[in-house]
Amino acid sequence: MIPLGSVNIVLPLLVGIPLLAAIATTVVDSRRWRAGISVTFASLQLLLIVLWLVTLQHTGADAAYRYVLGGWNSPLGINLVADGLAKVLLLITAVLVLVLSIYSAIYFTDPAKTTRFWPLWWLLVTGLNAAFIGADAFNIYVALEMIGLAAVALVGLAGTRTALTAALRYALVGLLGSLCYLLGVSLLYRTYGTLDLAQLATETQADPMTAASLCLISIGLLLKTALLPLHFWLPPAHASAPAPVSAALSALVVKVSFYLLMRFWLDVLTPATTELAMNLLGILGAGAIFWGCIAAFRAQRLKLVVAYSTVAQLGYMFLLFPLVAASHSPSSITGAAAAAVVYFIVAHALAKAAMFLAAGNIQMFNNHDTVDKLQGLARTQPLAVLTFAIAGVSLIGLPPSGGFIAKWLLLNVAIGNGVWWWAIVVLGGGLLAAAYIGRVLHVAFSHPVAQTIDTDNANAARHPPGGMVLCALALAACSILLGFNAEWILNLLDASVEPPIPGVGGMQ
Amino acid sequence: MTLNKLLPLLIVLSALLPGLLIFCTGEQRLWLRRILNLGGNLSCLTLIALLLHGVYNSEVFETRLPLLPGMDLVLHADALSLLFVTLSGLLWFLTTLYAIGYLEATQNRSRFFGFFSLCVAATLGIALAGNLITFLIFYELLTLTTYPLVVHKGNAASLRAGRIYLTYTMTGGALLLAGVVWLKALAGPLDFTATGILAGMPHLDPGHLKVIFALIITGLGVKAALVPLHGWLPAAMAAPAPVSALLHAVAVVKAGAFGIIRVVYDVYGIEFARDLGLTIVLAGIAAFTIVYGSVRALFQDDLKRRLAFSTVSQVSYIALGTAIAGPIATIGGMVHLVHQGLMKITLFFCAGNLAETLGIHKVSEMNGVGRRMPLTMSAFTIAALGMIGLPPVAGFVSKWYLGAGALEVEAYWVLIILAASSVLNALYFLPVLHAAWFRPPNPTWVPKQSVMETPWLLLIPPVMTAALALATGVFAGVFSSPLSWAELIAAREYGQKLVHTIDLAAISLPQLGWLVITPLLLAVGLLIPSARRLCISIAPWAALPALLAALLSSPTSNTLPGVFFGSVLKLDQTSQVVLLLAASLWLITGVYGKGYLADHKHLRRYTLCYLLCMAGSFGLTLSQDLFGFISFFTLMSFAAYGLVVHSGTPEAMRAGKTYMQWVIIGEVLLFAALLGLSTSGGGNTLGDIEIGAQPLWVSWLLILGFGIKAGLLATHFWLPRAHPVAPVPASAILSGLMVKAGLIGWWRFLPLGEVSLVDAGLTLLSLGMCGAILAVIVGLTQNNPKTLLAYSTISQMGILASGVGAGLVEPKLWPALSSALLLYAVHHGLSKAALFLSVGLTPTSVDKPGLSGLFWGIILIPVLAMIGLPFTSGALAKTALKMSVAETTTLLQLLPLATIGTTLLMLRFVDLLRQTNRPATTISSGDRLQYLGYVILVLLVISVTYWIPQAEIFIEHTFSYSAVSNSLMLPAAGVLIFLVIRNYLAQTKPVPAGDAIVIIEKFCDRLKKAADNLQGSFKIDMNFPGKSVGRISTMLPGTRLEQRLLLQCQPGVVFIAIFVCLAFMIAFN
Amino acid sequence: MSQEMLYCAAGIALFGIGMFGVIVATHIIRKLIAVNIMGIAVFMVLLATARHGAVTDPIPHAMVLTGIVVAVAGTALCLWLALQIRLLGRGTKGEPPR
């Protein structure tokens, strides 16, 4: 479709670089070298993407880029494609991978752990990139499995019983989900004889087979995205993983399956979708927001608070579906609702990663993360608390932060289309988020009570190195900076966020 | 980008960057932090000055950053934002100074000052926001940055406060956000425009706009502390004092109020909002908040809580002014934004000083603190008086404009709200002031360490803000005053041109101003320790310029455009006479007082009050404008409190209380009356006002309001209590001069000689005559000569009042009547003062009978003048009065009766004076001064009335046969009657001073007791604390339910259920 | 019903059985076996699809091969995790303190 331009080589490189890094970190036998290689590759990857995007902006070429690997066209060959949505997700992935790599380079000091961590980490990144730019449904399955297995292994890296149990449950859920997905894809192939998403999009009809496959694909992906009430596996897994892994899981991994849901529902299998089902997803999303916030408020451990916060924030993303259903716009994947949700994904990724890193720092300093015992933290760990608070600001959706812009866009769509009840959900969710963030800050600002940490733990506790603190703070700062100019991300997305003309929706 | 495009951004950054840098400074880097702080402050102020200059030269300043497609982050400087920016910048500077002093050697200062600067940056952003979305962003940022300040102390109370604060503001923020998004969806980018965005969009559905308005105002109302959204404010008192100051005066509550202004004017457009029926609701809520806040403040013993509730009340003035929806009320609301800020920040600084220096947190602990911390409490006093709305402090200006604005749109109920609020404010502030200045201090306080009562960093900010609060009131008319800015904005909002033609050169001090300023300067001098003795000794001579002006100057007039709303001081023939009376009485009582009070305690306080009173009395005599008149009137009334309670006895305290109650009632009545006068008459100076056009209710209020001061029957209760308890010279002044202020008020503001007001005139006439006679009866029973004289004053003032009443009924009588009343007033003033002074004289040595005779001789002279024997001033005054009323009004037929009554009273007075056991001594130096003053006064009594030009037409009649015989016959009759009843009088029990008030007080006491009992049985906790957020957990068991549902009961079942559900819904196509 | 359809239907039925197993079974090994059954079921459907048209389609074969690799990897990982948990024992060794 599109001639092989010099820039197109970027797409395979995006899979190649992390894969190469995975191999390199396996081969090298030094903690420092692994870290060095990783940071270098991460920087390379980010540099590449940024340069690519800047070039694209200047040439002003077509939105979707396709690369045909080895000249084998679909369905046999592997095709890579990147549209606006994928570009945004690739960029945010690259940014987070760089920061998290730096953080991990300092975080993992045990050589045995680094041996396992870095290859798995790069495998995860490979999977992420591949999933975003995969052009056919089966390649995406492979990427999903890659992500799933790497993520499970990374969760298990913590080595505690809780972490291992969580990892095992996570693994089973992942397998179950991807098998459902695979069955759905098989049925699609059976019906249409192709796996290429672009081709499928032109051919799909609303027949029972397509409906069944949509159903299977959706349930598989919903399970992986941890939409309430299928979220049961997420909090333990995200809360017990090592800090950088938690950050990556919450910020990126769950987004992949959501990204695929978006693709299938709004682009590929649109004829088979129904308004009712979209509203069901929205209602589950609303439920997730409220349940996640309440559970986060009740959670005893700081990382669990953050993990439940992810459950809640995922709920916001699912508001996309009812909003799209309400807007009746034909090109829903680039519509205002999708733009809002993508912005939300980006904002949440930055804020949540920052929050998990801050939580990790706090845990390292106190050697525990029981919320009720964190008194006086604002004095002992001011930067960690500041990071947590800034990230919290974005999660609550207060200006000036990316979260605010995302929420603004969501509200704009909701109110513009006359579905104000979703606006109430968004606003109420923000207030509930303020409650659990406020609870943590409340404890952090209070006077420390008598030293409760027993000597055992006191010995184990140590100040997190400055680099780790700065990484977390940098992400938090990014989440704030994101709120100052939303235009470039939206431009990248090629989406229009102009509200519908007054009078079209339910305003009259 | 040019500077014009950058400047608004730079202003915000000038607060933001120091804040961020301060976070990075180490805890111990004291000076680095101070330099950063003050550097930020000063650069911010410089930039604001640049901005002001630019806007004045009508340059456009706007920073526009893209935020979303079709929506920009706009920082724009218009007149309204400048008002708020300047306030924020200035008060930030002072608060920083204060905070540096306050947080000396505490923990977490970097964090504190960092957030402090960020908070100001957010406030500046709010001020400069050019559209609703920018406003919203900074508004929320403010919430975030103030939270760490509120919880700074980290104790349970402040954490609770923080939680409540967050709960309220977050909810408010969410509502605001909803409203803004909705509005944006309807109307586009929402850039503020002077006449409102929405007014130009007629296609919008009013129903939606109303709901949006409700959402936005509720959101803003949380910060503006409108009831019932105010709950966080009193709780937030747990924060350190500088934070409270900032929260209350500049940042948070103001942001809310400012937002309301923005939304009503620049988004909806005032006329559009009014047409939608939105403003009236807002006005109702604001009015309720004003009253509610004041009532709650009344019952707080904690000083900061009292101030907090006061803020709740005061901030709603801004909303009220906005909601009244008239140009003048708009000015009032906007200017209150600044004025309230200045006053409230002063109050909080002072409260902080008290807590820091002496550990005082409660009102009940403040007894006598004025003596320990005079400067702090002076600042507190100015601010508190301003809060009550007393001229010339800034608060009055706002109230005046609010009231005038309400009258303009005929919202008369607002006047009642303002009056109620003033009374309530007085009720909760005046006891504090009284306790601070007039109660004995607590001996356990830390004594002063140095000359300063507290560290200078804590002292300078409140003193400066208090001075500013005073200055913005006094110089309200100056071009750069907040009032002028507010006028500018209002002109813009209403699309009118308000031409400002102010000649800056005219602000040079004109000569008449010196008459008033001289005593004020001496009063200020009293505050300087080294000049104190000198100032006390020359205090009486402060009246000298006035005396010279009265004697030598030809009628002249000075306009002071910058002072008040454009003040006019005028010396005409009438005021020259009054000024003569005033100046001579002040001078004489001053000299007399030096002898009388030579070795008395609290001489400084007495002299201060004396000088302030003097300035007030000169000022009101000369003022030709409403603001000036009421300012000086108030100054005199309030300063006189110090004279009344000077002796400090329980009796004096009680008298002071009664006096103050009536003063406040009078002030409130006069406020309404003058407001009505200026609105209906179309101006502020007497030259502009058409006095004759005043509505009837104004006349009634004027009669009552000034009647209180003049001791009119039924409003006179304070007088017989207050006059006798004061020191003798003060009593002389009170009775001789100050009661005449009421008369002058009538004179100036009633439509005398223009319109016939029969009802009002007859009422005044009857009240006056009845008072003249009844006071005699009550007075005769007294056995304290001073109380007797006080009743005599009521009687005499009654005659004067009935004269004014006659003038009201028959306008054509007035030209002659006015001269007669003037004569009578001078006569009474001088004689009554002399009588009072005579009470304080000690008879000279018994061994020289000649001297003793002389003593009684000079004492008898004023008595005879009072009775009106031929050739005395009394005879002239009475003849003049009789001639000018010319038998037209029947009630004045009772005048001879009054003369007989006066005779009786005077005889009884002499009797009492003789009975009083006063050991005769030789004359000491102090006595010599007293005698000197007295003798001069007596000479004046004899001569002055005959010099007065107005007397000329009456003099020949005074010496006519009928007049002389008349003035002999009636006293003779009086003497006869007195001889008959003398023994009887000696046995009667005196009617308690204040007569009817005693009954009222008893009734009130019983009512209060009943109310207390009632409160005891139905204790209603009016506290409205934020609901504990934690409560939610008991309702919804969190993860446990989840575990039971999802983990134990097989997550797979849920999985299948969802699967089936989804399948069903997709298949349902 | 053609043979290919039968295979396909059987595959789907097997998938259901596998899913039932994953959900109902409590022991981890049983669960893993059930997961593998699900995998096999999907492969059956794919293989049936390969015979769908006139000529045998190679793509489903490629998919099955890849799928087997993935299934093996997943199973291995799960088994390793189960083993680790078993080795750690029932106590709270290695837990972060609460």
Short mmCIF file of N, CA and C in Angstrom, two decimals, chain B residues 594-631:
data_model
loop_
_atom_site.label_atom_id
_atom_site.label_comp_id
_atom_site.label_asym_id
_atom_site.label_seq_id
_atom_site.Cartn_x
_atom_site.Cartn_y
_atom_site.Cartn_z
N LYS B 594 -6.03 69.92 82.68
CA LYS B 594 -4.65 69.77 83.10
C LYS B 594 -4.52 69.91 84.60
N GLY B 595 -5.35 70.80 85.12
CA GLY B 595 -5.36 70.90 86.56
C GLY B 595 -6.10 69.76 87.22
N TYR B 596 -7.23 69.42 86.65
CA TYR B 596 -8.11 68.44 87.28
C TYR B 596 -7.50 67.05 87.29
N LEU B 597 -6.82 66.71 86.21
CA LEU B 597 -6.32 65.35 86.07
C LEU B 597 -4.82 65.26 86.28
N ALA B 598 -4.26 66.32 86.94
CA ALA B 598 -2.80 66.43 86.97
C ALA B 598 -2.13 65.15 87.41
N ASP B 599 -2.63 64.52 88.46
CA ASP B 599 -1.92 63.34 88.96
C ASP B 599 -2.76 62.08 88.75
N HIS B 600 -3.42 62.06 87.65
CA HIS B 600 -4.32 60.95 87.40
C HIS B 600 -3.64 59.85 86.60
N LYS B 601 -4.13 58.62 86.77
CA LYS B 601 -3.62 57.53 85.94
C LYS B 601 -4.15 57.66 84.50
N HIS B 602 -3.57 56.91 83.64
CA HIS B 602 -4.05 56.79 82.25
C HIS B 602 -4.19 58.15 81.57
N LEU B 603 -3.28 59.05 81.87
CA LEU B 603 -3.40 60.37 81.30
C LEU B 603 -3.25 60.32 79.78
N ARG B 604 -2.41 59.36 79.33
CA ARG B 604 -2.17 59.26 77.91
C ARG B 604 -3.45 58.85 77.17
N ARG B 605 -4.14 57.87 77.72
CA ARG B 605 -5.35 57.40 77.08
C ARG B 605 -6.39 58.52 77.03
N TYR B 606 -6.46 59.23 78.16
CA TYR B 606 -7.42 60.33 78.23
C TYR B 606 -7.10 61.38 77.17
N THR B 607 -5.82 61.75 77.10
CA THR B 607 -5.43 62.80 76.16
C THR B 607 -5.70 62.35 74.72
N LEU B 608 -5.42 61.08 74.47
CA LEU B 608 -5.65 60.55 73.13
C LEU B 608 -7.13 60.71 72.74
N CYS B 609 -7.99 60.25 73.63
CA CYS B 609 -9.42 60.34 73.33
C CYS B 609 -9.84 61.80 73.19
N TYR B 610 -9.28 62.62 74.06
CA TYR B 610 -9.61 64.05 74.06
C TYR B 610 -9.25 64.66 72.70
N LEU B 611 -8.05 64.33 72.22
CA LEU B 611 -7.61 64.91 70.95
C LEU B 611 -8.44 64.39 69.78
N LEU B 612 -8.74 63.09 69.81
CA LEU B 612 -9.53 62.51 68.72
C LEU B 612 -10.92 63.14 68.69
N CYS B 613 -11.50 63.29 69.88
CA CYS B 613 -12.80 63.93 69.98
C CYS B 613 -12.75 65.34 69.40
N MET B 614 -11.68 66.01 69.76
CA MET B 614 -11.55 67.39 69.32
C MET B 614 -11.51 67.44 67.79
N ALA B 615 -10.68 66.58 67.22
CA ALA B 615 -10.58 66.56 65.76
C ALA B 615 -11.95 66.26 65.16
N GLY B 616 -12.65 65.29 65.76
CA GLY B 616 -13.96 64.93 65.24
C GLY B 616 -14.92 66.10 65.29
N SER B 617 -14.90 66.82 66.41
CA SER B 617 -15.89 67.89 66.54
C SER B 617 -15.57 69.03 65.57
N PHE B 618 -14.29 69.35 65.38
CA PHE B 618 -13.96 70.39 64.40
C PHE B 618 -14.35 69.94 63.01
N GLY B 619 -14.02 68.68 62.74
CA GLY B 619 -14.28 68.15 61.41
C GLY B 619 -15.75 68.19 61.05
N LEU B 620 -16.57 67.72 61.98
CA LEU B 620 -17.99 67.66 61.62
C LEU B 620 -18.60 69.05 61.50
N THR B 621 -17.99 70.00 62.24
CA THR B 621 -18.48 71.36 62.11
C THR B 621 -18.22 71.90 60.71
N LEU B 622 -17.06 71.53 60.17
CA LEU B 622 -16.67 72.11 58.89
C LEU B 622 -17.12 71.30 57.69
N SER B 623 -17.33 70.00 57.88
CA SER B 623 -17.58 69.13 56.73
C SER B 623 -18.85 69.50 56.01
N GLN B 624 -18.74 69.52 54.71
CA GLN B 624 -19.92 69.79 53.89
C GLN B 624 -20.30 68.57 53.05
N ASP B 625 -19.66 67.43 53.31
CA ASP B 625 -20.00 66.24 52.53
C ASP B 625 -20.41 65.14 53.49
N LEU B 626 -21.17 64.19 52.96
CA LEU B 626 -21.74 63.16 53.81
C LEU B 626 -20.66 62.31 54.46
N PHE B 627 -19.72 61.87 53.65
CA PHE B 627 -18.69 60.98 54.17
C PHE B 627 -17.87 61.68 55.25
N GLY B 628 -17.50 62.91 54.95
CA GLY B 628 -16.70 63.64 55.91
C GLY B 628 -17.46 63.82 57.21
N PHE B 629 -18.70 64.20 57.07
CA PHE B 629 -19.49 64.46 58.26
C PHE B 629 -19.61 63.20 59.11
N ILE B 630 -20.00 62.12 58.45
CA ILE B 630 -20.23 60.90 59.24
C ILE B 630 -18.92 60.36 59.80
N SER B 631 -17.81 60.56 59.07
CA SER B 631 -16.52 60.12 59.59
C SER B 631 -16.19 60.84 60.88
#
